[in-house]
């Protein structure tokens, strides 16, 4: 027991162990050399120090792809990611009569590859540098909105300098909730094409019934290819573009995983909240998860209803529907997992133990500068007060966020009006997301809207969201929103019918023309939706300023909490990783099954036998006839598992993952590619908040299944050869 715990035990009669498991960790690349002993003990055979180099294999091959992760698997820009990560690209190329979501797609050669959706981006990280001192110097002595603005201004200046290098997309991200800042430099690849995708009956076999469940039998993978201009620089789509040559690509192992093997994963996880305050845990469990899931379920029902009436609407909303279903089920699983792990009580007790340590034993380590315990406690109390203020409008914020982010045409109108406002300012003073550097992406989003919008469906979604808004307490209402849509259902219905009947924004050329129009002309437009967005803009700006005021204070004050947490961990001789924030992270562990409950033990590997067992002939268990025939034939060749004597499909590890890790490559002890991450099990969906080693498992496609499908079922031998695993003959 550490000395501090012995002292605390004498004073308080308690000393709680840290809530960290041996395999927990989404580690920054720069932390990995320090973990060399643990990595070697776990079975890693390569040099751990090399993992800190973002410009060399294996990490140089791992990229941010769309909303997830991907990995280059050839020297010609061939990119492996999940079917569900590329789902929007597949949907973009689908239409009634040629539904590639249902049929799948396999390009015969590079010239047959299909243009991706305009807003799909691949980001290749080639720089990751600490800029903390510069950013915080700009904010010194400031508070609230002034603090937020100072951080924002300094970050924009750093980004502008970084993006002077052609083709780069740069950002400044904070670690530990404002304690540290890093500049991330990424090559932004805009021409990304569809190369290979299995039918959805393979890529999402079991769909929402099997989502987050084990055993799984999904071939959740797709292949894309990144292209650049003739000069080798990122470019918009053009037939003359050539394949991108990545700095590194992964080697696919011909051998598959077995129980107990070392495994490592690299990717761009979304956001985790494990270092949030106990009060935030409580609100998430007591309100946030159930409220979010219930709202999405209502929207799911509407899209399914409208899709049943209109096949074209069903295709256009397929990607959004899949996202809603995934998130709703994830929220339910997260709540169940947090309750199962008793996370609220454990997080509260751990926090109280940390605060007790801070009061009685907390001190600065030698050579470190930090706040004294009293000032830290004062800052933590202020953070609690700010969080309580934010909770006062949480119901409205949930509904308003859905209105602004989950509509298509209304969101476009709001975006165009905000862009018109920002275009009247010097670029450095524009709001982030509306600078000149962002206009290409905004244009891409406005273009692709044409294939993801249906007027009837959008109005139905808005009617439901406005109903929820009307049911809010009067204190959460906004006068401008009340004036725009009325106070009853019939007024809302007739208003929406009038707005959507009169707007011209459904025409792509009209939308795009607003990007070139004079800002004053956009603001004064008589288009129904643009005029509505103009009327709502002052309210949205006011709410934004309030949010920035609060976020500025949180950025200033939260680091005190993190410093105390780090000190507590350090005192118990344990490393601590920052919460995930869409930056490159690495986790390591082993291939491992688990026991979800008494009397049930899951093995870590599934085989094609499970596909046949689950097959009902009806969606979502309608295995394609070619797949069933190939399984019956039993010609698995060198992709069969030698011990099992059959073809494997998916496998489990205890790797630490969350949303955004979809498409992350899974490597063996030699750094070779053995799997593709695509899911978590139901019992561990809550891992974004709480890691429970008893249940935390990640679900991966076995790359041997990919090879077999591309050889025997839906052949693409030229791609197997390109990936260095030619089909056996």
XYZ file of C-alpha atoms in Angstrom:
729
model
C 0.000 0.000 0.000
C 1.424 3.428 -0.949
C 2.479 5.584 1.997
C -0.282 8.109 1.301
C -2.883 5.359 1.609
C -1.448 4.245 4.921
C -1.691 7.809 6.202
C -5.227 8.201 4.870
C -6.240 4.910 6.390
C -5.154 6.196 9.752
C -6.953 9.492 9.311
C -10.106 8.381 7.529
C -10.240 4.650 7.874
C -10.338 4.129 4.112
C -8.192 3.917 0.996
C -9.954 3.087 -2.232
C -8.068 1.394 -5.012
C -7.844 3.217 -8.309
C -10.661 2.329 -10.687
C -8.251 1.245 -13.429
C -7.875 -2.260 -14.846
C -4.636 -3.781 -16.079
C -5.775 -3.741 -19.723
C -7.426 -0.331 -19.592
C -5.815 2.391 -21.629
C -6.205 4.453 -24.787
C -2.610 5.586 -24.882
C -1.141 8.508 -26.773
C 1.708 7.472 -29.063
C 4.192 9.534 -27.036
C 3.319 7.524 -23.914
C 4.113 4.122 -25.451
C 7.901 4.107 -24.939
C 7.263 4.564 -21.208
C 5.045 1.475 -21.343
C 7.754 -0.690 -22.926
C 8.009 -3.087 -19.941
C 4.246 -3.646 -19.902
C 4.094 -4.091 -23.692
C 6.906 -6.632 -23.692
C 5.364 -8.485 -20.762
C 2.078 -8.629 -22.674
C 3.862 -10.256 -25.624
C 4.695 -7.435 -28.056
C 7.729 -8.507 -30.087
C 8.633 -5.275 -31.903
C 10.281 -2.164 -30.481
C 7.793 -0.188 -28.342
C 9.804 2.997 -28.889
C 9.046 2.829 -32.620
C 5.345 3.177 -31.848
C 5.898 6.830 -30.965
C 6.819 7.645 -34.585
C 3.706 8.799 -36.449
C 5.585 8.858 -39.753
C 6.570 5.173 -39.779
C 4.745 1.848 -39.733
C 2.552 0.803 -38.160
C 0.984 4.092 -36.979
C 1.638 5.972 -40.236
C -0.708 3.529 -41.954
C -3.585 4.280 -39.567
C -5.830 7.166 -40.610
C -9.031 8.922 -39.724
C -11.625 7.819 -42.290
C -14.990 9.569 -42.312
C -16.469 9.163 -38.846
C -14.187 6.270 -37.927
C -10.749 4.825 -38.590
C -9.110 3.083 -41.510
C -5.735 1.623 -42.458
C -3.787 1.565 -45.689
C -3.194 -1.975 -46.905
C -1.283 -1.309 -50.115
C 1.237 1.113 -51.562
C -1.463 2.398 -53.924
C -3.735 4.039 -51.374
C -6.043 1.066 -50.805
C -7.814 1.676 -47.521
C -9.494 -0.910 -45.311
C -12.328 0.211 -43.037
C -15.728 -0.968 -41.861
C -18.769 -1.445 -44.037
C -20.649 0.809 -41.629
C -17.947 3.507 -41.772
C -18.193 3.511 -45.577
C -21.993 3.128 -45.454
C -22.595 6.729 -46.528
C -20.262 6.266 -49.512
C -22.134 3.123 -50.543
C -25.503 4.830 -50.009
C -24.362 7.812 -52.069
C -23.860 5.475 -55.035
C -27.177 3.680 -54.521
C -30.612 4.335 -55.940
C -33.787 2.336 -56.559
C -32.927 -0.333 -59.126
C -29.198 -0.170 -58.303
C -29.011 -0.466 -54.550
C -25.371 -1.209 -53.783
C -26.236 -1.458 -50.106
C -28.178 -4.606 -50.942
C -26.142 -5.874 -53.893
C -22.618 -5.073 -52.756
C -19.953 -3.793 -55.101
C -16.644 -5.009 -56.486
C -14.712 -2.842 -58.924
C -13.154 -4.859 -61.735
C -10.124 -2.550 -61.756
C -9.119 0.946 -60.694
C -11.017 2.593 -63.538
C -14.198 0.952 -62.257
C -13.954 2.447 -58.764
C -16.838 4.757 -57.836
C -16.687 8.361 -56.695
C -17.242 8.696 -52.952
C -19.665 11.024 -51.222
C -18.371 14.620 -51.500
C -17.847 15.155 -47.770
C -15.985 11.910 -47.024
C -12.429 12.676 -45.942
C -9.355 10.633 -45.126
C -6.929 12.384 -42.774
C -3.323 11.167 -42.555
C -1.601 12.452 -39.412
C 1.982 13.582 -40.044
C 2.505 15.962 -37.151
C 1.550 16.007 -33.463
C 3.214 18.757 -31.441
C 2.667 20.250 -27.991
C 1.664 23.931 -28.108
C 0.426 24.302 -24.523
C 2.655 27.184 -23.522
C 1.709 29.320 -26.520
C -2.024 28.722 -26.152
C -2.225 29.253 -22.400
C 0.006 32.336 -22.514
C -2.637 34.013 -24.657
C -5.326 33.244 -22.065
C -3.372 34.214 -18.961
C -5.375 36.358 -16.568
C -8.648 35.943 -18.455
C -11.906 34.281 -17.477
C -15.109 33.041 -19.058
C -15.804 34.247 -22.589
C -12.516 36.163 -22.725
C -10.639 32.955 -21.817
C -12.536 30.991 -24.472
C -11.872 33.641 -27.117
C -8.174 33.820 -26.258
C -7.799 30.050 -26.613
C -9.778 30.169 -29.857
C -7.736 33.020 -31.331
C -4.416 31.423 -30.450
C -5.589 28.105 -31.879
C -6.684 29.714 -35.148
C -3.314 31.406 -35.528
C -1.511 28.098 -34.997
C -3.814 26.391 -37.490
C -3.293 29.106 -40.101
C 0.484 28.780 -39.821
C 0.256 25.011 -40.059
C -1.995 25.054 -43.111
C 0.493 27.161 -45.056
C 1.841 23.732 -46.020
C -0.202 22.661 -49.039
C -2.861 20.012 -48.623
C -2.827 19.996 -44.840
C -5.766 20.126 -42.460
C -4.619 21.236 -39.034
C -6.292 21.522 -35.667
C -5.505 22.327 -32.062
C -6.935 19.919 -29.539
C -6.785 19.961 -25.774
C -5.916 17.083 -23.493
C -7.081 16.665 -19.918
C -9.861 19.208 -20.411
C -7.684 22.228 -21.059
C -4.479 21.296 -19.240
C -2.494 20.589 -22.414
C -2.849 21.614 -26.067
C -1.495 19.891 -29.180
C -1.293 20.923 -32.804
C -2.285 18.109 -35.145
C -1.217 18.277 -38.794
C -2.977 15.972 -41.239
C -2.938 15.443 -44.982
C -6.559 15.870 -46.095
C -7.499 13.474 -48.889
C -10.749 14.541 -50.566
C -11.010 12.125 -53.488
C -11.935 8.808 -51.892
C -13.532 6.107 -54.047
C -15.492 2.938 -53.419
C -13.549 -0.174 -54.375
C -15.216 -3.146 -52.681
C -18.166 -3.648 -50.352
C -19.943 -6.908 -49.553
C -23.744 -6.928 -49.589
C -25.307 -5.571 -46.401
C -26.503 -9.110 -45.698
C -22.825 -9.852 -45.025
C -21.523 -6.444 -43.946
C -24.258 -6.016 -41.345
C -25.468 -9.592 -40.927
C -27.841 -9.589 -37.961
C -28.179 -5.789 -38.163
C -29.684 -4.244 -35.020
C -30.615 -7.583 -33.446
C -26.955 -8.608 -33.335
C -25.572 -5.086 -32.914
C -23.370 -4.977 -29.773
C -24.002 -8.706 -29.266
C -21.794 -11.772 -29.101
C -21.510 -14.174 -30.819
C -21.286 -12.146 -34.046
C -21.021 -13.231 -37.666
C -20.653 -9.951 -39.575
C -18.272 -9.252 -42.432
C -18.174 -5.568 -41.503
C -15.521 -4.353 -43.933
C -15.145 -2.301 -47.095
C -12.268 -1.161 -49.256
C -11.838 2.406 -50.447
C -9.018 4.079 -52.334
C -7.588 7.540 -51.791
C -6.579 9.606 -54.816
C -4.516 12.773 -55.286
C -3.883 15.163 -58.144
C -1.184 14.689 -60.762
C 1.161 16.738 -58.553
C 0.707 14.321 -55.653
C -1.285 16.843 -53.611
C -4.827 16.396 -52.266
C -7.459 17.339 -54.835
C -11.176 17.215 -55.424
C -12.461 14.332 -57.515
C -11.188 14.231 -61.101
C -10.870 11.297 -63.476
C -7.220 12.244 -64.064
C -6.295 11.879 -60.367
C -3.938 9.075 -59.402
C -3.811 6.743 -56.375
C -2.242 8.192 -53.256
C 1.061 6.655 -52.124
C 0.833 6.395 -48.312
C 3.894 6.709 -46.074
C 3.304 3.140 -44.884
C 0.847 0.298 -45.233
C 0.098 -2.706 -43.083
C 1.051 -6.276 -43.861
C -1.788 -8.782 -43.593
C -0.936 -11.887 -41.599
C -1.818 -15.232 -43.138
C -2.220 -16.634 -39.650
C -5.212 -15.821 -37.524
C -5.586 -15.145 -33.821
C -6.034 -17.749 -31.127
C -7.156 -17.501 -27.528
C -4.597 -15.689 -25.357
C -2.602 -14.146 -28.219
C -1.275 -10.618 -27.871
C -3.316 -8.016 -29.749
C -2.907 -4.296 -30.298
C -5.202 -1.737 -31.861
C -4.585 1.770 -33.190
C -7.280 4.223 -34.164
C -9.147 7.459 -33.629
C -11.594 6.817 -30.785
C -14.306 9.424 -30.402
C -14.808 10.744 -26.892
C -14.546 9.077 -23.514
C -15.653 10.533 -20.191
C -13.871 8.406 -17.620
C -12.237 11.406 -15.944
C -15.442 13.426 -15.645
C -16.822 14.444 -12.260
C -19.039 12.107 -10.273
C -21.957 14.504 -10.739
C -21.615 14.140 -14.513
C -21.712 10.365 -14.152
C -24.890 10.710 -12.133
C -26.625 12.935 -14.682
C -25.655 10.627 -17.539
C -27.096 7.632 -15.708
C -30.142 9.292 -14.178
C -31.269 11.272 -17.236
C -29.054 11.622 -20.303
C -28.915 8.111 -21.670
C -32.608 7.277 -21.387
C -33.655 10.688 -22.734
C -31.361 10.444 -25.753
C -32.391 6.898 -26.624
C -36.090 7.672 -26.313
C -35.788 10.709 -28.614
C -33.904 8.741 -31.269
C -36.435 5.911 -31.127
C -39.172 8.375 -32.041
C -37.169 9.597 -35.050
C -36.392 6.021 -36.101
C -40.095 5.188 -36.185
C -40.777 8.189 -38.428
C -38.021 7.376 -40.941
C -39.131 3.742 -41.098
C -42.740 4.803 -41.621
C -41.887 7.220 -44.417
C -39.468 4.746 -45.979
C -42.182 2.089 -46.128
C -44.284 4.524 -48.152
C -41.507 5.759 -50.430
C -38.645 3.557 -51.629
C -36.561 6.553 -52.675
C -36.874 8.069 -49.190
C -35.846 4.722 -47.693
C -32.618 4.750 -49.727
C -31.911 8.415 -49.012
C -32.288 8.018 -45.254
C -30.623 4.601 -44.998
C -27.368 5.975 -43.591
C -29.048 8.312 -41.101
C -31.429 5.556 -40.008
C -28.540 3.168 -39.400
C -26.790 5.833 -37.311
C -29.918 6.493 -35.241
C -30.446 2.788 -34.578
C -26.843 2.247 -33.604
C -26.799 5.208 -31.224
C -30.144 4.415 -29.632
C -29.115 0.843 -28.882
C -25.723 2.044 -27.681
C -27.358 4.454 -25.234
C -29.536 1.658 -23.835
C -26.554 -0.637 -23.521
C -24.491 2.078 -21.922
C -27.129 2.613 -19.266
C -27.454 -1.117 -18.599
C -23.680 -1.465 -18.344
C -23.225 1.468 -15.989
C -25.947 0.108 -13.733
C -24.461 -3.399 -13.889
C -21.045 -2.065 -12.871
C -22.545 0.191 -10.184
C -20.525 2.962 -11.811
C -22.309 5.899 -10.190
C -21.546 4.726 -6.669
C -17.995 3.629 -7.493
C -17.165 6.870 -9.295
C -18.521 8.897 -6.375
C -16.531 6.909 -3.836
C -13.357 7.154 -5.914
C -13.799 10.909 -6.254
C -14.334 11.313 -2.528
C -11.184 9.323 -1.859
C -9.241 11.541 -4.265
C -10.584 14.696 -2.599
C -9.713 13.286 0.826
C -6.191 12.624 -0.419
C -6.065 16.192 -1.742
C -7.154 17.644 1.621
C -4.841 15.543 3.739
C -1.943 14.476 1.567
C -2.120 16.216 -1.800
C 1.012 18.114 -2.659
C 3.130 19.023 -5.641
C 5.637 16.441 -6.759
C 9.231 17.628 -6.628
C 9.947 19.996 -9.475
C 6.283 20.451 -10.404
C 4.208 23.597 -10.185
C 0.628 23.201 -9.081
C -2.173 24.781 -7.084
C -2.446 24.228 -3.380
C -5.197 21.905 -2.178
C -7.508 24.702 -1.047
C -7.456 26.515 -4.395
C -7.970 23.229 -6.223
C -11.043 22.440 -4.122
C -12.424 25.936 -4.771
C -12.023 25.481 -8.507
C -13.673 22.072 -8.426
C -16.630 23.568 -6.546
C -16.967 26.240 -9.240
C -16.933 23.559 -11.937
C -19.781 21.819 -10.140
C -21.754 25.076 -10.108
C -21.218 25.604 -13.850
C -22.359 22.066 -14.606
C -25.482 22.624 -12.541
C -26.255 25.766 -14.561
C -25.920 23.828 -17.809
C -28.303 21.150 -16.536
C -31.073 23.698 -16.129
C -31.744 23.665 -19.895
C -30.651 20.140 -20.733
C -34.045 19.074 -22.128
C -34.204 22.052 -24.483
C -30.593 21.620 -25.507
C -31.252 17.997 -26.482
C -34.224 18.888 -28.693
C -32.619 21.969 -30.232
C -29.469 20.022 -31.070
C -31.525 17.407 -32.919
C -33.390 20.118 -34.851
C -30.170 21.783 -35.948
C -28.067 18.684 -36.679
C -30.458 15.948 -37.808
C -32.405 17.827 -40.461
C -31.071 18.343 -43.965
C -32.641 21.398 -45.596
C -33.207 23.386 -42.398
C -29.647 22.698 -41.323
C -28.451 23.874 -44.748
C -30.394 27.134 -44.369
C -28.944 27.773 -40.911
C -25.443 26.990 -42.205
C -25.792 29.325 -45.180
C -27.005 32.198 -43.014
C -24.169 31.703 -40.539
C -21.641 31.551 -43.370
C -23.061 34.781 -44.807
C -22.581 36.437 -41.415
C -19.012 35.190 -41.068
C -17.979 36.067 -44.624
C -18.313 39.727 -43.687
C -15.417 39.389 -41.214
C -11.627 39.011 -41.614
C -10.909 35.296 -41.912
C -9.069 35.076 -38.589
C -12.114 36.508 -36.822
C -14.616 34.135 -38.382
C -16.228 31.453 -36.238
C -14.409 28.120 -36.386
C -16.141 25.931 -38.946
C -16.972 28.932 -41.164
C -13.528 30.106 -42.232
C -12.308 29.964 -45.815
C -10.642 26.651 -45.008
C -14.084 25.202 -44.243
C -15.947 26.340 -47.341
C -14.913 23.341 -49.438
C -16.421 20.959 -46.892
C -19.570 23.070 -46.554
C -19.994 22.961 -50.337
C -19.533 19.174 -50.300
C -22.201 18.801 -47.639
C -24.612 20.986 -49.608
C -24.009 18.856 -52.707
C -24.557 15.489 -51.103
C -27.748 16.677 -49.424
C -29.471 16.025 -52.750
C -29.205 12.278 -52.181
C -30.079 12.339 -48.467
C -33.180 14.516 -48.292
C -36.902 13.996 -48.676
C -39.263 16.888 -47.921
C -42.041 14.772 -46.447
C -39.661 12.895 -44.164
C -37.947 16.044 -42.931
C -41.245 17.717 -42.099
C -42.364 14.633 -40.180
C -39.123 14.627 -38.180
C -39.520 18.308 -37.376
C -43.139 17.872 -36.299
C -42.013 15.323 -33.720
C -39.126 17.474 -32.483
C -41.340 20.557 -32.240
C -43.887 18.522 -30.271
C -41.168 17.705 -27.777
C -40.140 21.347 -27.663
C -43.696 22.491 -26.922
C -43.856 20.112 -23.947
C -40.846 21.764 -22.282
C -41.381 23.976 -19.231
C -42.045 27.628 -20.201
C -38.692 28.597 -18.674
C -36.910 26.617 -21.397
C -38.840 28.092 -24.324
C -37.315 30.518 -26.811
C -39.500 33.394 -27.962
C -38.135 33.291 -31.516
C -38.815 29.568 -31.876
C -42.324 29.998 -30.472
C -42.990 32.800 -32.952
C -41.637 30.773 -35.851
C -43.615 27.573 -35.316
C -46.526 28.476 -33.051
C -47.752 26.922 -29.845
C -49.821 23.985 -31.152
C -49.458 21.024 -33.476
C -51.691 22.315 -36.257
C -49.881 25.631 -36.497
C -46.566 23.795 -36.653
C -47.881 21.503 -39.389
C -49.212 24.316 -41.590
C -46.090 26.408 -41.004
C -43.779 23.589 -42.074
C -45.929 22.848 -45.130
C -45.719 26.498 -46.144
C -41.969 26.746 -45.522
C -41.063 23.576 -47.395
C -43.539 24.292 -50.161
C -42.064 27.729 -50.796
C -38.318 27.184 -50.302
C -36.053 26.818 -53.316
C -33.193 25.246 -51.356
C -34.241 21.762 -52.474
C -32.568 22.669 -55.783
C -28.828 21.997 -55.569
C -27.953 24.894 -57.876
C -29.887 27.312 -55.657
C -28.096 26.075 -52.527
C -24.676 26.327 -54.119
C -25.427 29.775 -55.511
C -25.727 31.079 -51.951
C -22.033 30.320 -51.429
C -21.148 32.894 -54.077
C -23.886 35.424 -53.326
C -23.158 38.642 -51.482
C -23.615 38.083 -47.723
C -26.145 40.899 -47.537
C -28.199 39.266 -50.282
C -28.275 35.955 -48.415
C -29.323 37.648 -45.197
C -32.099 39.557 -47.002
C -33.247 36.545 -49.069
C -36.989 36.013 -49.414
C -36.514 32.243 -49.610
C -38.764 30.760 -46.936
C -36.143 28.673 -45.127
C -33.342 31.204 -45.506
C -35.631 33.876 -44.070
C -36.541 31.599 -41.164
C -32.856 30.917 -40.489
C -32.183 34.666 -40.507
C -34.910 35.228 -37.908
C -33.564 32.443 -35.683
C -29.932 33.516 -35.958
C -29.898 36.120 -33.121
C -31.236 33.527 -30.685
C -28.741 30.904 -31.810
C -25.904 33.401 -31.456
C -27.052 34.342 -27.959
C -27.135 30.698 -26.884
C -23.711 30.179 -28.434
C -22.246 33.052 -26.444
C -23.688 31.634 -23.237
C -22.185 28.263 -24.057
C -18.772 29.795 -24.775
C -18.855 31.747 -21.526
C -19.426 28.514 -19.614
C -16.949 26.483 -21.676
C -14.290 29.134 -21.187
C -14.616 28.810 -17.440
C -14.588 25.029 -17.641
C -11.441 25.117 -19.773
C -9.832 27.338 -17.163
C -10.979 25.401 -14.100
C -11.197 21.720 -15.045
C -7.401 21.301 -15.231
C -7.345 21.679 -11.437
C -9.460 18.543 -11.127
C -7.242 16.700 -13.610
C -4.079 17.774 -11.788
C -5.485 16.364 -8.557
C -6.473 13.146 -10.311
C -3.014 12.793 -11.842
C -1.391 13.404 -8.476
C -3.565 10.754 -6.889
C -2.659 8.241 -9.603
C 1.012 9.151 -9.402
C 0.984 8.666 -5.654
C -0.250 5.133 -6.236
C 2.366 4.577 -8.977
C -0.099 4.169 -11.802
C 0.003 5.781 -15.263
C -2.947 7.803 -16.514
C -4.039 8.383 -20.109
C -6.101 11.401 -21.205
C -9.728 10.825 -22.075
C -10.114 10.046 -25.772
C -10.844 13.055 -27.982
C -10.676 11.858 -31.618
C -6.871 11.808 -31.633
C -4.730 8.789 -32.448
C -4.608 6.274 -29.594
C -3.232 2.768 -29.062
C -4.534 0.019 -26.803
C -3.131 -3.442 -26.189
C -4.309 -6.673 -24.619
C -5.094 -10.181 -25.751
C -7.570 -12.376 -27.574
C -10.038 -13.333 -24.887
C -13.535 -14.670 -24.369
C -15.628 -13.782 -21.316
C -18.502 -14.781 -19.079
C -21.443 -12.357 -19.261
C -23.339 -14.060 -16.440
C -23.360 -17.149 -14.273
C -23.145 -20.393 -16.209
C -22.393 -18.762 -19.571
C -18.917 -18.685 -21.108
C -18.236 -17.218 -24.538
C -15.320 -18.431 -26.651
C -13.423 -15.667 -28.480
C -13.932 -16.902 -32.053
C -16.952 -17.532 -34.294
C -17.122 -19.535 -37.512
C -19.285 -19.759 -40.620
C -21.327 -22.463 -38.895
C -22.974 -19.668 -36.914
C -24.050 -17.929 -40.125
C -25.962 -21.027 -41.162
C -27.428 -21.504 -37.687
C -28.749 -17.949 -37.604
C -29.998 -17.888 -41.185
C -33.796 -17.533 -41.434
C -34.000 -16.319 -44.997
C -35.503 -13.073 -43.727
C -33.822 -9.795 -42.927
C -31.630 -9.322 -40.912
C -30.623 -13.013 -41.036
C -30.978 -13.592 -44.774
C -27.544 -14.894 -45.682
C -26.902 -14.478 -49.437
C -27.221 -17.634 -51.533
C -23.598 -17.461 -52.790
C -22.364 -17.329 -49.201
C -24.474 -20.303 -48.095
C -23.369 -22.295 -51.138
C -19.698 -21.576 -50.448
C -20.098 -22.587 -46.800
C -21.804 -25.827 -47.827
C -19.004 -26.553 -50.274
C -16.452 -26.189 -47.479
C -13.641 -24.997 -49.731
C -11.824 -22.772 -47.270
C -8.275 -23.336 -48.442
C -5.520 -21.585 -46.531
C -7.921 -19.213 -44.765
C -9.374 -21.989 -42.588
C -8.363 -22.135 -38.944
C -6.081 -25.136 -38.581
C -7.275 -26.033 -35.082
C -10.980 -25.571 -35.821
C -10.871 -27.041 -39.318
C -13.277 -24.419 -40.659
C -13.568 -20.778 -41.642
C -13.541 -18.216 -38.843
C -15.606 -15.019 -39.032
C -15.155 -12.732 -36.004
C -13.102 -12.715 -32.806
C -12.927 -10.972 -29.417
C -10.174 -9.156 -27.567
C -10.116 -7.233 -24.311
C -8.794 -4.124 -26.100
C -9.940 -0.737 -24.821
C -12.161 0.832 -27.510
C -15.089 3.176 -27.966
C -17.009 4.887 -30.779
C -14.630 6.125 -33.490
C -12.527 2.977 -33.170
C -14.714 1.454 -35.868
C -12.356 0.446 -38.662
C -9.295 0.341 -36.409
C -6.728 -2.271 -37.447
C -5.985 -5.061 -34.982
C -2.354 -6.193 -35.012
C -0.546 -9.247 -33.690
C 2.687 -9.329 -31.677
C 4.733 -8.676 -34.843
C 2.632 -5.710 -35.946
C 0.849 -7.651 -38.691
C -2.826 -7.078 -39.479
C -5.102 -9.827 -38.174
C -8.445 -8.110 -37.696
C -10.644 -5.071 -38.159
C -12.452 -3.603 -35.167
C -16.164 -2.944 -35.642
C -18.068 -3.244 -32.378
C -18.179 -3.845 -28.644
C -20.200 -6.428 -26.774
C -23.451 -5.416 -25.071
C -21.997 -5.789 -21.603
C -19.281 -3.193 -22.298
C -21.043 -0.486 -24.310
C -20.663 1.686 -21.204
C -16.871 1.711 -21.591
C -16.863 5.300 -22.822
C -17.608 6.173 -19.181
C -16.520 3.142 -17.174
C -14.082 0.319 -17.975
C -15.087 -2.977 -16.385
C -12.441 -5.660 -17.124
C -14.877 -8.463 -16.430
C -16.949 -7.528 -19.462
C -14.999 -5.172 -21.736
C -14.479 -6.843 -25.083
C -14.003 -5.519 -28.596
C -15.403 -7.351 -31.634
C -13.319 -7.706 -34.794
C -13.625 -9.175 -38.276
C -11.050 -11.924 -38.749
C -9.031 -10.944 -41.836
C -9.097 -14.586 -42.923
C -12.865 -14.214 -43.450
C -12.264 -11.149 -45.629
C -9.741 -13.073 -47.705
C -12.081 -16.043 -48.123
C -15.029 -13.865 -49.185
C -12.883 -12.023 -51.720
C -11.528 -15.320 -53.060
C -14.428 -17.777 -53.037
C -17.714 -15.866 -52.585
C -17.576 -12.390 -54.145
C -14.217 -12.618 -55.916
C -11.805 -9.722 -56.259
C -8.513 -11.526 -56.824
C -6.758 -8.425 -58.112
C -7.333 -6.731 -54.764
C -6.042 -9.711 -52.781
C -2.894 -9.622 -54.889
C -2.530 -5.889 -54.300
C -2.814 -6.460 -50.536
C -0.035 -9.057 -50.640
C -2.260 -12.065 -49.912
C -2.987 -13.526 -53.357
C -5.560 -16.276 -53.536
C -4.073 -19.762 -53.308
C -4.100 -21.672 -56.588
